[in-house]
XYZ file of C-alpha atoms in Angstrom:
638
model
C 55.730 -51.936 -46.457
C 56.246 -53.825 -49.958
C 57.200 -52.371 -53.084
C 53.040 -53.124 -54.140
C 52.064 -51.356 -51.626
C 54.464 -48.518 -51.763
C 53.862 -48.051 -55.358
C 50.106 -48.440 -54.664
C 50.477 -45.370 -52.234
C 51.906 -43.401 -54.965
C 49.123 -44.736 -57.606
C 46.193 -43.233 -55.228
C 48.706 -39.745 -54.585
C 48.358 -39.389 -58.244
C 45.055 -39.325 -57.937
C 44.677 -37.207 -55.497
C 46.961 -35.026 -57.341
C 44.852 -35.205 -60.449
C 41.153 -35.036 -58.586
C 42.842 -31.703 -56.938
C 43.378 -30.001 -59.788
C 39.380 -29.144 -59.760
C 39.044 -28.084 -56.174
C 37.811 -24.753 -55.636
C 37.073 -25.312 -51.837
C 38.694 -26.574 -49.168
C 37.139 -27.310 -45.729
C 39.803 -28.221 -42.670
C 37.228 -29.795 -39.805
C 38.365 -29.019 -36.403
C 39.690 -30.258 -34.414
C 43.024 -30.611 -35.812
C 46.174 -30.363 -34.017
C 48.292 -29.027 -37.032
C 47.448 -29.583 -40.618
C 49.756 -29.027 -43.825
C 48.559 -27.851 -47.261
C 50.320 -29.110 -50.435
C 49.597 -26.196 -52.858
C 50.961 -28.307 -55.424
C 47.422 -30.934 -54.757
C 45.090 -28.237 -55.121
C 46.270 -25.319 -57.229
C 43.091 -24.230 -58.033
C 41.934 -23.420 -54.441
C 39.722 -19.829 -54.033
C 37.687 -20.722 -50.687
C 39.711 -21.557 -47.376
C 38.156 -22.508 -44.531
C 40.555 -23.726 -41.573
C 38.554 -25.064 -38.500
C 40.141 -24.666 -34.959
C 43.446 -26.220 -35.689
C 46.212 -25.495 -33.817
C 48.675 -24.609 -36.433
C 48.596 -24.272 -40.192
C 51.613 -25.497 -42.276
C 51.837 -24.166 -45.819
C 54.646 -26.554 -48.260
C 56.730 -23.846 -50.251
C 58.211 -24.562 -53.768
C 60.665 -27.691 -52.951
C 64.765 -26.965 -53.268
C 66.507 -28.039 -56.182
C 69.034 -30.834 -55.203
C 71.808 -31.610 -57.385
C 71.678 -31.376 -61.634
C 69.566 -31.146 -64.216
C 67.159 -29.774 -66.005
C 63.624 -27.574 -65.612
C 62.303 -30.688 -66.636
C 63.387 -33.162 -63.913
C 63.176 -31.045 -61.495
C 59.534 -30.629 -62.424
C 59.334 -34.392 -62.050
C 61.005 -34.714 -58.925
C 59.311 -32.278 -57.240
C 55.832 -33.709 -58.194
C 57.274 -37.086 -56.814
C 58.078 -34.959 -53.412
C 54.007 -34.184 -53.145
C 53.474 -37.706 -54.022
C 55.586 -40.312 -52.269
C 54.280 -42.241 -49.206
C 56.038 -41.286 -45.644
C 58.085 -43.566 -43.823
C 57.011 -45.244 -40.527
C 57.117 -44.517 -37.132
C 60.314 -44.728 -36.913
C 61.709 -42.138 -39.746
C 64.112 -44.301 -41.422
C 63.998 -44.562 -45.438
C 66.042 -45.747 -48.022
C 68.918 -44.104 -49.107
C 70.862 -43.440 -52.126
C 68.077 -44.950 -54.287
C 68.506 -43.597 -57.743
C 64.932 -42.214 -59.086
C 63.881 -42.580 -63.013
C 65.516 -38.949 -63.728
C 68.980 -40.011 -62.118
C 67.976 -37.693 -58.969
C 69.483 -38.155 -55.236
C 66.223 -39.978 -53.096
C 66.157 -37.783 -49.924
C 67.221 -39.225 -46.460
C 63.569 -40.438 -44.570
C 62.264 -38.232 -42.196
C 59.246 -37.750 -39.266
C 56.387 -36.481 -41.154
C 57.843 -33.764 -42.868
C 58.032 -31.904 -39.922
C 61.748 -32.134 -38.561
C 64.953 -30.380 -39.758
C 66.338 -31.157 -43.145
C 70.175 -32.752 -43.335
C 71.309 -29.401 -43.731
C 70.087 -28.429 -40.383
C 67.710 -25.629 -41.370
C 64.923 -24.852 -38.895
C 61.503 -25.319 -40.455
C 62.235 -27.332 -42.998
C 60.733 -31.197 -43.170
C 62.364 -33.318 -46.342
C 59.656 -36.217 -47.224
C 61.023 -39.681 -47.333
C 60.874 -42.434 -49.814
C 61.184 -45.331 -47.844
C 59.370 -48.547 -47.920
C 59.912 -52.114 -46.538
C 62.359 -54.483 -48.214
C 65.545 -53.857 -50.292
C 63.318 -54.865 -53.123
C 60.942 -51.441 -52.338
C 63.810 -49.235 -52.604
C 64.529 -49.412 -56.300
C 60.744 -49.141 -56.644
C 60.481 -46.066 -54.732
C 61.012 -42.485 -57.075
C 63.776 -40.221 -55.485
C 62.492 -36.893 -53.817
C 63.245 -33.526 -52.884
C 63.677 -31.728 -49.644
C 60.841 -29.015 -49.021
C 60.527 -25.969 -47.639
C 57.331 -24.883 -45.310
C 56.042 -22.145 -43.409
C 53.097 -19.967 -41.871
C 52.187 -18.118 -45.019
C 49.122 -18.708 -47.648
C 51.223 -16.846 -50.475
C 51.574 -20.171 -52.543
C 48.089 -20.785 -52.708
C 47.783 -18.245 -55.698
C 44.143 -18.897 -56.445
C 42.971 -18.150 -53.047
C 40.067 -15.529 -52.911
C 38.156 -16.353 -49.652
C 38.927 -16.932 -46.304
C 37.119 -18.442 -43.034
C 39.004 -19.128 -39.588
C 36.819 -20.355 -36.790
C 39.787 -19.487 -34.517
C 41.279 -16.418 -35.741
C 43.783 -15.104 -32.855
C 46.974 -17.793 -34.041
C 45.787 -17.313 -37.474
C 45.814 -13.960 -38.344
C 49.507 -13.966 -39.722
C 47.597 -15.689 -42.351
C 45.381 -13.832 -43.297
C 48.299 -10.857 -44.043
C 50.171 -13.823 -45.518
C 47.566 -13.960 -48.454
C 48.489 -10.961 -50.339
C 46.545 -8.645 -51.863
C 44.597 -10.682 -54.099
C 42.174 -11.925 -50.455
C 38.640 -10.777 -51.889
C 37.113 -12.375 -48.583
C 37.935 -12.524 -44.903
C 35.463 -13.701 -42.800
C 36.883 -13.439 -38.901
C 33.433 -13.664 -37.122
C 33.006 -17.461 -35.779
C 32.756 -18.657 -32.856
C 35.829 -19.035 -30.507
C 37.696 -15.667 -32.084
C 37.447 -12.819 -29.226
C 39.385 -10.703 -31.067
C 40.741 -7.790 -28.675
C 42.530 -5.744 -31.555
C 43.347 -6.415 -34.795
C 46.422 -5.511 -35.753
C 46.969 -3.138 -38.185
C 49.374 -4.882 -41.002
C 46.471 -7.793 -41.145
C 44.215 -5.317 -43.315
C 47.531 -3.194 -44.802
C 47.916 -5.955 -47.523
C 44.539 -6.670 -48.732
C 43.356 -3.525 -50.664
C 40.983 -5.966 -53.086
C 39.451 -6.840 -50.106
C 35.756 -6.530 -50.757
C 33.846 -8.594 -47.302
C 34.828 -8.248 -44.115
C 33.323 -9.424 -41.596
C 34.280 -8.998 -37.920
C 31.080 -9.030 -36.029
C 30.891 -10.946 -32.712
C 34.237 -9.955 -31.305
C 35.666 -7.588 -28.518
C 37.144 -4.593 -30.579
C 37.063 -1.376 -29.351
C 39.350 0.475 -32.104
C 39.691 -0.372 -35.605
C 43.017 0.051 -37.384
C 43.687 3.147 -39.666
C 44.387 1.272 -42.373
C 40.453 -0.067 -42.637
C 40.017 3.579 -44.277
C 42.487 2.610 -47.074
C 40.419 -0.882 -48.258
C 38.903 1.353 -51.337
C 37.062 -1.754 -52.609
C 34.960 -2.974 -49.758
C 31.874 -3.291 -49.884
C 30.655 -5.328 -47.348
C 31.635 -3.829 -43.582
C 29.976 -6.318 -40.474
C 31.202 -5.193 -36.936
C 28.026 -5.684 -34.943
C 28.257 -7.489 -31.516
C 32.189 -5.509 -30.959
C 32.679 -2.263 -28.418
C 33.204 -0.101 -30.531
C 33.495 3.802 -29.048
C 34.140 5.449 -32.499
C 35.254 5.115 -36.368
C 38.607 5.527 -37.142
C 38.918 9.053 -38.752
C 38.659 9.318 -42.624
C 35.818 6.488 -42.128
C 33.837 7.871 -44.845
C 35.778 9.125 -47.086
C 38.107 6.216 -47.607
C 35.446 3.795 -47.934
C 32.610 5.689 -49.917
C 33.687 4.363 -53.265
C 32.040 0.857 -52.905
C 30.675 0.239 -49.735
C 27.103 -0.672 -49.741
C 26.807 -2.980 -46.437
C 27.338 -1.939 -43.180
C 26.276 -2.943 -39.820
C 26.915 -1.378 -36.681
C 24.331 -2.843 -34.651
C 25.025 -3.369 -30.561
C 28.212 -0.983 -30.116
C 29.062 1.820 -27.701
C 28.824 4.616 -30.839
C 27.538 7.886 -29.461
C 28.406 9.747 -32.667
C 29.540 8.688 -36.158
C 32.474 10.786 -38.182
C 31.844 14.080 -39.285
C 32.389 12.168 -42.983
C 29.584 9.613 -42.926
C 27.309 10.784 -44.925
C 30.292 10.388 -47.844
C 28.699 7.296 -47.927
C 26.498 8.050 -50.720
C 26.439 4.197 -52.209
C 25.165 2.217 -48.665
C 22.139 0.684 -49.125
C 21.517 -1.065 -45.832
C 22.942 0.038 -42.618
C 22.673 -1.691 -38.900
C 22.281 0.365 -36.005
C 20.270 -1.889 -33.953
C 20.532 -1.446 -29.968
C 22.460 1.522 -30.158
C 20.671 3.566 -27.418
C 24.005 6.192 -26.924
C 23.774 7.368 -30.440
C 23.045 11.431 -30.333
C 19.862 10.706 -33.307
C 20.068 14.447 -33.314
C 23.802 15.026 -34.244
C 23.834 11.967 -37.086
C 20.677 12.906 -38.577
C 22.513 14.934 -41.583
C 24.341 12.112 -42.842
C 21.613 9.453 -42.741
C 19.697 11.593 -45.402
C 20.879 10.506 -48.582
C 20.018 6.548 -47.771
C 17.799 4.522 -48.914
C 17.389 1.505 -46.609
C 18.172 1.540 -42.805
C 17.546 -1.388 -40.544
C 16.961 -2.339 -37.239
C 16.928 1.541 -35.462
C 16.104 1.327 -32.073
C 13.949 4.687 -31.763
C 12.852 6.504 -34.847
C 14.245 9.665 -33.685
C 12.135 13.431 -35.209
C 14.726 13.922 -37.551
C 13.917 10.949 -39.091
C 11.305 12.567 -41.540
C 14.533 13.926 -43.555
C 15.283 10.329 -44.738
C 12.718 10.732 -47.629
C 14.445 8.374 -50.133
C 14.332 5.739 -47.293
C 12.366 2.221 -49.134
C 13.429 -0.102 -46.207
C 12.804 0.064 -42.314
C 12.714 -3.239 -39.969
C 12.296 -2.112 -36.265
C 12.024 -5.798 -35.132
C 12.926 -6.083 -31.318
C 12.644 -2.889 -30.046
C 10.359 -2.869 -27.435
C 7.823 0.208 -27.621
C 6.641 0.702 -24.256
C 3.951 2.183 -23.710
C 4.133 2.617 -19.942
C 7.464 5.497 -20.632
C 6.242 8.754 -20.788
C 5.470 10.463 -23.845
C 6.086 7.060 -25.955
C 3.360 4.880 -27.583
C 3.289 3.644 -30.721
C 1.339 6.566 -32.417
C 3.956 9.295 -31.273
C 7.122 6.443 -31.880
C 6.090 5.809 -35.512
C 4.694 9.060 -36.379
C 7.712 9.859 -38.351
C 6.708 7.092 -41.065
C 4.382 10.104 -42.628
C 7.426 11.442 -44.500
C 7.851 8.027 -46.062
C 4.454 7.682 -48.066
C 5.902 7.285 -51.442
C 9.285 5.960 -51.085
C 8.848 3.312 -48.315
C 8.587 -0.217 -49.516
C 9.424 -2.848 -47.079
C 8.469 -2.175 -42.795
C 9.013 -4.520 -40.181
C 7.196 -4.504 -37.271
C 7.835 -7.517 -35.820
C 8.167 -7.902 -32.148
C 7.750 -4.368 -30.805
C 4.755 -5.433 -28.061
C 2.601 -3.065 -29.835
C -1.099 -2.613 -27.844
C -4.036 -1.388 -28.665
C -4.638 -0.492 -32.140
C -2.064 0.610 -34.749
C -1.341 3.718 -35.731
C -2.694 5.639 -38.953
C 0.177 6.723 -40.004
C 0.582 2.766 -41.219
C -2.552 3.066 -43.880
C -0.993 6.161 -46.120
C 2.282 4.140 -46.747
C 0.678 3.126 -49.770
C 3.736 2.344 -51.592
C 3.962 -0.453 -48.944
C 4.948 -3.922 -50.563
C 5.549 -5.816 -47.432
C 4.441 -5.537 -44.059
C 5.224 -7.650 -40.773
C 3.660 -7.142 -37.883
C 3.943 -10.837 -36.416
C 4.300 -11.245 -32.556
C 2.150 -8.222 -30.943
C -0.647 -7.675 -29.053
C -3.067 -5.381 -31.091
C -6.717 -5.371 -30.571
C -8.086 -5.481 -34.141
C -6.971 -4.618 -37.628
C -8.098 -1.587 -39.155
C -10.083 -1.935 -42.337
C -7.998 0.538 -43.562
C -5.526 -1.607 -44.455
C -6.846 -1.625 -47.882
C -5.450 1.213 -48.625
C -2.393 -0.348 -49.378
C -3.334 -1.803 -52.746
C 0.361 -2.708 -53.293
C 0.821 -4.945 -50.779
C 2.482 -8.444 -51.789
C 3.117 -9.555 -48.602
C 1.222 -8.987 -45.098
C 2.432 -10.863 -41.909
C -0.316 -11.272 -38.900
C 1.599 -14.061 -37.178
C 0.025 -14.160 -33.833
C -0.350 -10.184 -34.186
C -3.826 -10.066 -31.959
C -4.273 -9.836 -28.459
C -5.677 -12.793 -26.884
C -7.913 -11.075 -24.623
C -9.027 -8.561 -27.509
C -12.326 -7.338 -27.169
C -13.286 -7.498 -30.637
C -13.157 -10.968 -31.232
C -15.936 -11.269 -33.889
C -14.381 -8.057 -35.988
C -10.696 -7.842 -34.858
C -9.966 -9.535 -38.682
C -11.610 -7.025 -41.308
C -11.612 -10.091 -43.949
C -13.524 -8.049 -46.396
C -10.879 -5.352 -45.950
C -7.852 -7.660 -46.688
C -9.300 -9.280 -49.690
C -8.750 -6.016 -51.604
C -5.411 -6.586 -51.540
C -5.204 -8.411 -54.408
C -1.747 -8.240 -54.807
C -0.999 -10.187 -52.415
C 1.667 -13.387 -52.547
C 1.982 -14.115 -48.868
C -0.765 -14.034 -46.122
C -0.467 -15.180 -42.417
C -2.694 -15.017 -40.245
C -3.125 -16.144 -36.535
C -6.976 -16.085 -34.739
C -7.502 -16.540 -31.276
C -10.663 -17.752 -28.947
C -13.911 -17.152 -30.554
C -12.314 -15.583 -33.416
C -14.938 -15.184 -36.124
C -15.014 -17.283 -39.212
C -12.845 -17.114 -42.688
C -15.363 -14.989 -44.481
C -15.860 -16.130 -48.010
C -14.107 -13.495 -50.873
C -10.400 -15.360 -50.351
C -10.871 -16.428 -54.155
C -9.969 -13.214 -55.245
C -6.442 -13.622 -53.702
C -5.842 -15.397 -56.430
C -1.877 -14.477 -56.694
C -1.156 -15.938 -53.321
C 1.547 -18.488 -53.353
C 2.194 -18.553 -49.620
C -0.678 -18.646 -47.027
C -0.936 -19.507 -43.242
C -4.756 -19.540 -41.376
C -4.311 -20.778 -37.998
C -7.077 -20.809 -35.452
C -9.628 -19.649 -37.699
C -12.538 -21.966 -38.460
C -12.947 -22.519 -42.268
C -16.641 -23.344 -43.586
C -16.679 -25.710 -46.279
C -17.644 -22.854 -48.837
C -14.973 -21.286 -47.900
C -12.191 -23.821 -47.976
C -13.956 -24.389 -51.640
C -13.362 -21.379 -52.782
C -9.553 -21.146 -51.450
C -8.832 -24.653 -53.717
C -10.542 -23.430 -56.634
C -9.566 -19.584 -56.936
C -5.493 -20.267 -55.609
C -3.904 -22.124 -57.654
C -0.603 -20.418 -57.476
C -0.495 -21.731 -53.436
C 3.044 -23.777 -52.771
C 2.865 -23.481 -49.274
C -0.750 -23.895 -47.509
C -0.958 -24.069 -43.529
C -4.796 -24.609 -42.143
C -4.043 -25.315 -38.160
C -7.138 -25.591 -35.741
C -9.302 -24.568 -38.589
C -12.120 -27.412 -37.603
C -12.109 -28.976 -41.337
C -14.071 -31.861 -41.689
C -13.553 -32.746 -44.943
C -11.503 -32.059 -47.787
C -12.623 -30.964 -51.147
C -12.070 -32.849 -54.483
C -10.423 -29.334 -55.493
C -7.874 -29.508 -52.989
C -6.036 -32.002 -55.967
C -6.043 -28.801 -58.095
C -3.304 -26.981 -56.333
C -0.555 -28.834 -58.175
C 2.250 -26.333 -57.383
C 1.498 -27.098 -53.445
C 4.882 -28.055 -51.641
C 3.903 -27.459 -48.487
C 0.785 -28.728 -47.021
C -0.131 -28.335 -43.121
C -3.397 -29.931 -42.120
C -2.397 -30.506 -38.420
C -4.776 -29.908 -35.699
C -8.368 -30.665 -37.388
C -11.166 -32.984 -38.061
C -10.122 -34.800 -41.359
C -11.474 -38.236 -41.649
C -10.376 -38.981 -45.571
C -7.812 -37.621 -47.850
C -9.914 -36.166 -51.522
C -9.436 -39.285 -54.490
C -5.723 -38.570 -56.468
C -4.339 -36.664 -53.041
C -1.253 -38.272 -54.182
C -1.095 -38.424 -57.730
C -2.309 -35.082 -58.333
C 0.033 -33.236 -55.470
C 2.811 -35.312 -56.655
C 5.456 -31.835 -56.113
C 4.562 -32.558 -52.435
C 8.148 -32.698 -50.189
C 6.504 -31.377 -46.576
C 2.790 -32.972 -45.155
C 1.881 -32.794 -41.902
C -1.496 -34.775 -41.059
C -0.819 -35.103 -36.731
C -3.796 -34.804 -34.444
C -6.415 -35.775 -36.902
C -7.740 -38.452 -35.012
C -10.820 -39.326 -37.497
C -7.849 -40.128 -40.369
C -7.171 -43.661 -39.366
C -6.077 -45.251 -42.984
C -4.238 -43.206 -46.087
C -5.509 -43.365 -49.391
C -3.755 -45.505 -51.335
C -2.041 -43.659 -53.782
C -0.668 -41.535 -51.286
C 2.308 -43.812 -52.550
C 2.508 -41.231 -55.561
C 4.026 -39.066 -53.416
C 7.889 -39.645 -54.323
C 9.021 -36.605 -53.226
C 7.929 -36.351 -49.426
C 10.943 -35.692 -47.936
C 8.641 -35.006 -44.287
C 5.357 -36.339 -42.921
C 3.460 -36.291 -39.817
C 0.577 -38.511 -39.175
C -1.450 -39.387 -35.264
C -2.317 -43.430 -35.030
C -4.259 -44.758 -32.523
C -3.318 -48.343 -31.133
C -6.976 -50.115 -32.743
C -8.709 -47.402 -34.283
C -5.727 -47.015 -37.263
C -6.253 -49.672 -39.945
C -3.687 -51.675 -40.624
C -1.412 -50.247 -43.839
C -0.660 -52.110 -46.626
C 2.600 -53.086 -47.941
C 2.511 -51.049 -50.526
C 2.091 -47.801 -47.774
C 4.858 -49.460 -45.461
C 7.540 -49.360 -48.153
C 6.675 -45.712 -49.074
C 6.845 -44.531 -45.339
C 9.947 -46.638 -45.418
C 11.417 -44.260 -47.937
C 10.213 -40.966 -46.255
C 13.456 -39.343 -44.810
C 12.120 -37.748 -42.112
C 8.698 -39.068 -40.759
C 7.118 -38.899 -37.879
C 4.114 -40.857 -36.651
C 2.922 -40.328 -33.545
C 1.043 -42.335 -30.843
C 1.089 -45.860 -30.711
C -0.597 -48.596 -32.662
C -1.129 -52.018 -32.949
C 0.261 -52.857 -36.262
C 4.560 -52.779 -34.603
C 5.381 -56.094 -35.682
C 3.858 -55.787 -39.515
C 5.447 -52.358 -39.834
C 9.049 -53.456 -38.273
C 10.315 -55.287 -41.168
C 10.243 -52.267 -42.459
C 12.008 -50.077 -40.183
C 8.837 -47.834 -39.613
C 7.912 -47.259 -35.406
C 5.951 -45.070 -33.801
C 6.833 -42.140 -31.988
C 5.092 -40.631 -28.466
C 5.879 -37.282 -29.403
C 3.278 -34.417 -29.628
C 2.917 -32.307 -32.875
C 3.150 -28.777 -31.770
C 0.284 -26.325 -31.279
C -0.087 -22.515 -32.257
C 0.149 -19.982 -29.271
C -3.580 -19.379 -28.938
C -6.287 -22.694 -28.748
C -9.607 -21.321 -30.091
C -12.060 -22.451 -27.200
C -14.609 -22.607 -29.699
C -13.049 -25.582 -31.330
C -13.201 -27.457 -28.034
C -16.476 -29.537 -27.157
C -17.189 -31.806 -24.309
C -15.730 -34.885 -25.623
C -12.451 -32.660 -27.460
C -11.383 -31.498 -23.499
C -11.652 -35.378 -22.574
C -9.936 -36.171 -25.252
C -7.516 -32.994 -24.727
C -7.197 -34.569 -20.703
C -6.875 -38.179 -21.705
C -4.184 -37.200 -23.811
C -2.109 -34.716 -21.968
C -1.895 -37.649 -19.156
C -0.630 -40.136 -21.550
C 1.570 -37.591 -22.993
C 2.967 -37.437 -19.203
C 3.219 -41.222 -18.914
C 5.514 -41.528 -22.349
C 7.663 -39.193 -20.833
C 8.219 -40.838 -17.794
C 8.804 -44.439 -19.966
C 11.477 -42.752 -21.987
C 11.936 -43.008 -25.674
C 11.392 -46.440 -26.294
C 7.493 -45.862 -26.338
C 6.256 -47.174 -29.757
């Protein structure tokens, strides 16, 4: 190498040097075979996250060599962190005299090899470059020290290993100022962990150990006084270790348990005054019975798998999600009215219920409608007949989740969705709603939802009065979804909802877009105008929209006009766009990088018949055949 391109080397080191001096997170990107970390490059370092290397080495402070004073060796050992390596072969120069009058250390193989005195570990950086003239260039350097420990990087708050089982001296290395150690990632399959990992970390305040194989926890967990986040879901876990809640009950507020072997929890628990959400998901050997005393002074609980009779003693609870646990109503003596009837107790302190999930049938319980202090409710993926009108009772609702919530064989298909009933709720932020065959109409009234800023009405037809009244009385909406809802045409008032971010038009009728769709939805960054077939041009100052960031839009081979160049360049800068079917206009479009996809925009679980005619099933046939014919071409369909 020449003495430019040596001292080049050392001209971009300093830089390095200098740019590291504001890192605050490092990321090592597996796969590495072994990696070393210069403190000395990034002293500032609080977040540490080493991917699935092999091994970890960690430079100490460098060995003073020779005389002088604080001040050279300051200088040489910044030279040590910033002097190129030798070649393959390990040779340097030797002898050199540096610009402080220092020794230059003998070259060596990557820093990893013994030193000249023969000490085991150590790997002395060389100076050498190519020519005699390069070796008076060169500084002079210091032998280092390295080794398996994290102690140097003083800074360090957080740490991540994606491979924890050769890393875990590391994580005791760190001292006690480790705020974070996250040891859940994939490839860990931690057995045990052993006990001096956790005995030198009492600031530790997340831990996270979920997704492993543990079946014991160290007693030194009990001694961590400031956690205060706890995750060891997804383990084997038979029991706490003893003292469980009173050594942690000064901070911790987070704890999940969720899909372990518990069938009782310490006789301390409920010294665990401060938790405010607890996991016991899947947890079907728990004695509900037994633990019932110390679940009573919390205030949120998630994910229980039965709600057992003692429940009703939790009356300070304000947050329940019983997503994924299957009520079924075939077991004896369990159906959704006895299984929930325990809610009563929770009329005035109950905020937030999840329902998601559970297979519910027929209709819901009661119980559901005097929860009136109820600000969310989810009840997404179940197979209920119809919704009570009762539901508007619960005035405070801000957000109510129907997501494919009916059964699609209900029997009350023209009053399964008490629309009257739900515009009451005036509250409300977020409304979704999924319909199913024959499903009656959006009855008009949505105007006075007129703090909705979320809403989702799939497979419900929409008469034009309607769809009027939704654009003039919402004008809070950022996120609008109308699937399958048989529009026709858009209303000029549709430009009104300038805070619209989301817009979802896929599935219907629409032949044009309003005048100003573009400039006047200009906050637009998601618009999704597939299967539309009567849409065969865009407006022109759909151009305005600078912020699209994704876009979906059906052509048809003749029947799609042929964009300008004005509407080629701004599909051109669309990141992610998507438009599907095939047209004629390939070779005016491919200057601009913009093709065709034979992809099919996705549909909603239930297909309202009543939006299919005659000529929609053709259509629906012709279609699903050609759909089968791109597949078999392969991607290259455009």
């Amino acid at each position: 190498m020449s003495a430019a391109a040596a001292a080049m080397r050392c001209v971009c080191r300093a830089w390095c040097a200098l740019l590291g001096e504001g890192v605050r997170r490092l990321l090592v990107p597996p796969p590495q075979a072994s990696v070393t970390l210069w403190p000395s490059h990034f002293p500032h370092v609080t977040h540490l996250a080493l991917g699935g290397c092999d091994d970890v080495i960690v430079v100490l402070q460098p060995e003073s060599a020779g005389s002088g004073d604080d001040r050279s060796r300051r200088r040489s050992s910044r030279v040590a962190a910033l002097a190129p390596a030798t070649g393959a072969g390990g040779s340097g120069a030797s002898g050199s005299k540096g610009p402080d009058g220092s020794a230059a250390a003998e070259g060596g193989n990557g820093g990893r090899g013994a030193s000249a005195a023969g000490k085991a570990g150590a790997g002395p950086q060389s100076a050498g470059a190519a020519g005699a003239g390069a070796a008076a260039a060169v500084p002079a350097l210091l032998s280092v020290r390295t080794g398996r420990t994290l102690a140097p990087l003083s800074c360090l708050r957080n740490l991540q290993v994606s491979d924890s089982t050769p890393h875990l001296d590391l994580a005791a290395s760190a001292g006690a100022r480790l705020e974070e150690l996250d040891l859940s990632l994939q490839g860990c399959q931690l057995g045990t962990l052993p006990a001096e990992v956790l005995a030198g970390l009492p600031l530790l305040r997340l831990l996270d150990l979920s997704a492993n194989h543990l079946a014991v926890l160290p007693p030194s967990l009990t001694s961590m006084k400031q956690l205060e986040y706890l995750d060891l879901q997804g383990n084997r876990l038979v029991a706490l270790p003893a003292g469980f809640g009173s050594g942690l009950h000064q901070r911790l507020a987070d704890l999940d348990l969720s899909q372990n072997d518990l069938r009782s929890l310490p006789a301390d628990f409920s010294r665990l005054t401060g938790l405010s959400y607890l996991g016991l998901a899947n947890m079907t050997d728990l004695d509900w019975e037994s633990v019932a005393r110390h679940l009573a002074p919390l205030t949120r609980l998630i994910a229980l798998t039965v709600l057992p009779a003692c429940f009703s003693q939790l009356t300070a609870l304000s947050y329940l999600s019983l997503n994924c646990n299957f009520i079924n109503e075939a077991d004896a003596g369990v159906n959704a009215a006895v299984a929930l009837a325990p809610l009563a107790s929770l009329s005035g302190s109950l905020a937030v219920l999840r329902l998601s999930y559970l297979d519910l049938h027929g209709d819901l319980p009661p119980v559901l409608w005097g929860l009136t202090a109820l600000r969310e409710l989810a009840l997404e993926q179940n197979f209920i007949e119809a919704l009570s009108p009762q539901v508007s009772c619960l005035t405070n609702l801000q957000v109510l989740n129907l997501a494919d919530v009916f059964n699609p064989d209900t029997q009350h298909r023209r009053t399964a969705m008490p629309w009257r009933a739900v515009y009451h709720l005036t509250k409300l932020r977020e409304l979704k709603v999924t319909g199913f065959d024959n499903a009656a109409p959006v009855s008009d009234g949505i105007g006075s939802l007129y703090q909705l800023e979320v809403l989702m009405l799939n497979s419900f037809r929409l008469p034009p009065a309607v769809l009027e009244e939704l654009a003039s009385g919402c004008g809070r909406l950022c996120c609008l979804e109308l699937r399958l809802g048989g529009i026709k045409t858009l209303p000029p008032s549709l430009t009104r909802l300038e805070r619209l971010t989301e817009l979802d038009l896929i599935h219907n009728s629409i032949a044009t877009l309003p005048p100003g769709f573009g400039s006047s939805l200009s906050r637009l960054t998601d618009l999704a105008l597939a299967d539309n077939p009567p849409l065969t041009a865009l407006t022109p100052d759909i151009t305005a929209l600078t912020r699209l960031t994704r876009f979906t839009w059906s052509v048809q081979n003749r029947a799609t006009r042929k964009p300008s160049a004005e509407v080629l360049t701004w599909l051109a800068g669309v990141p992610n766009r998507q438009l599907i079917g095939a047209w004629d206009h390939s070779a005016a479009a491919a200057p601009y990088g913009v093709k065709t996809t034979c992809a099919r925009a996705p549909r909603p679980r239930h297909l309202p018949s009543s939006l299919l005619n005659t000529e929609d099933c053709l259509l629906a046939v012709s279609l699903f055949i050609i759909s089968l014919l791109s597949d078999a071409m392969g991607p290259d369909c455009h």
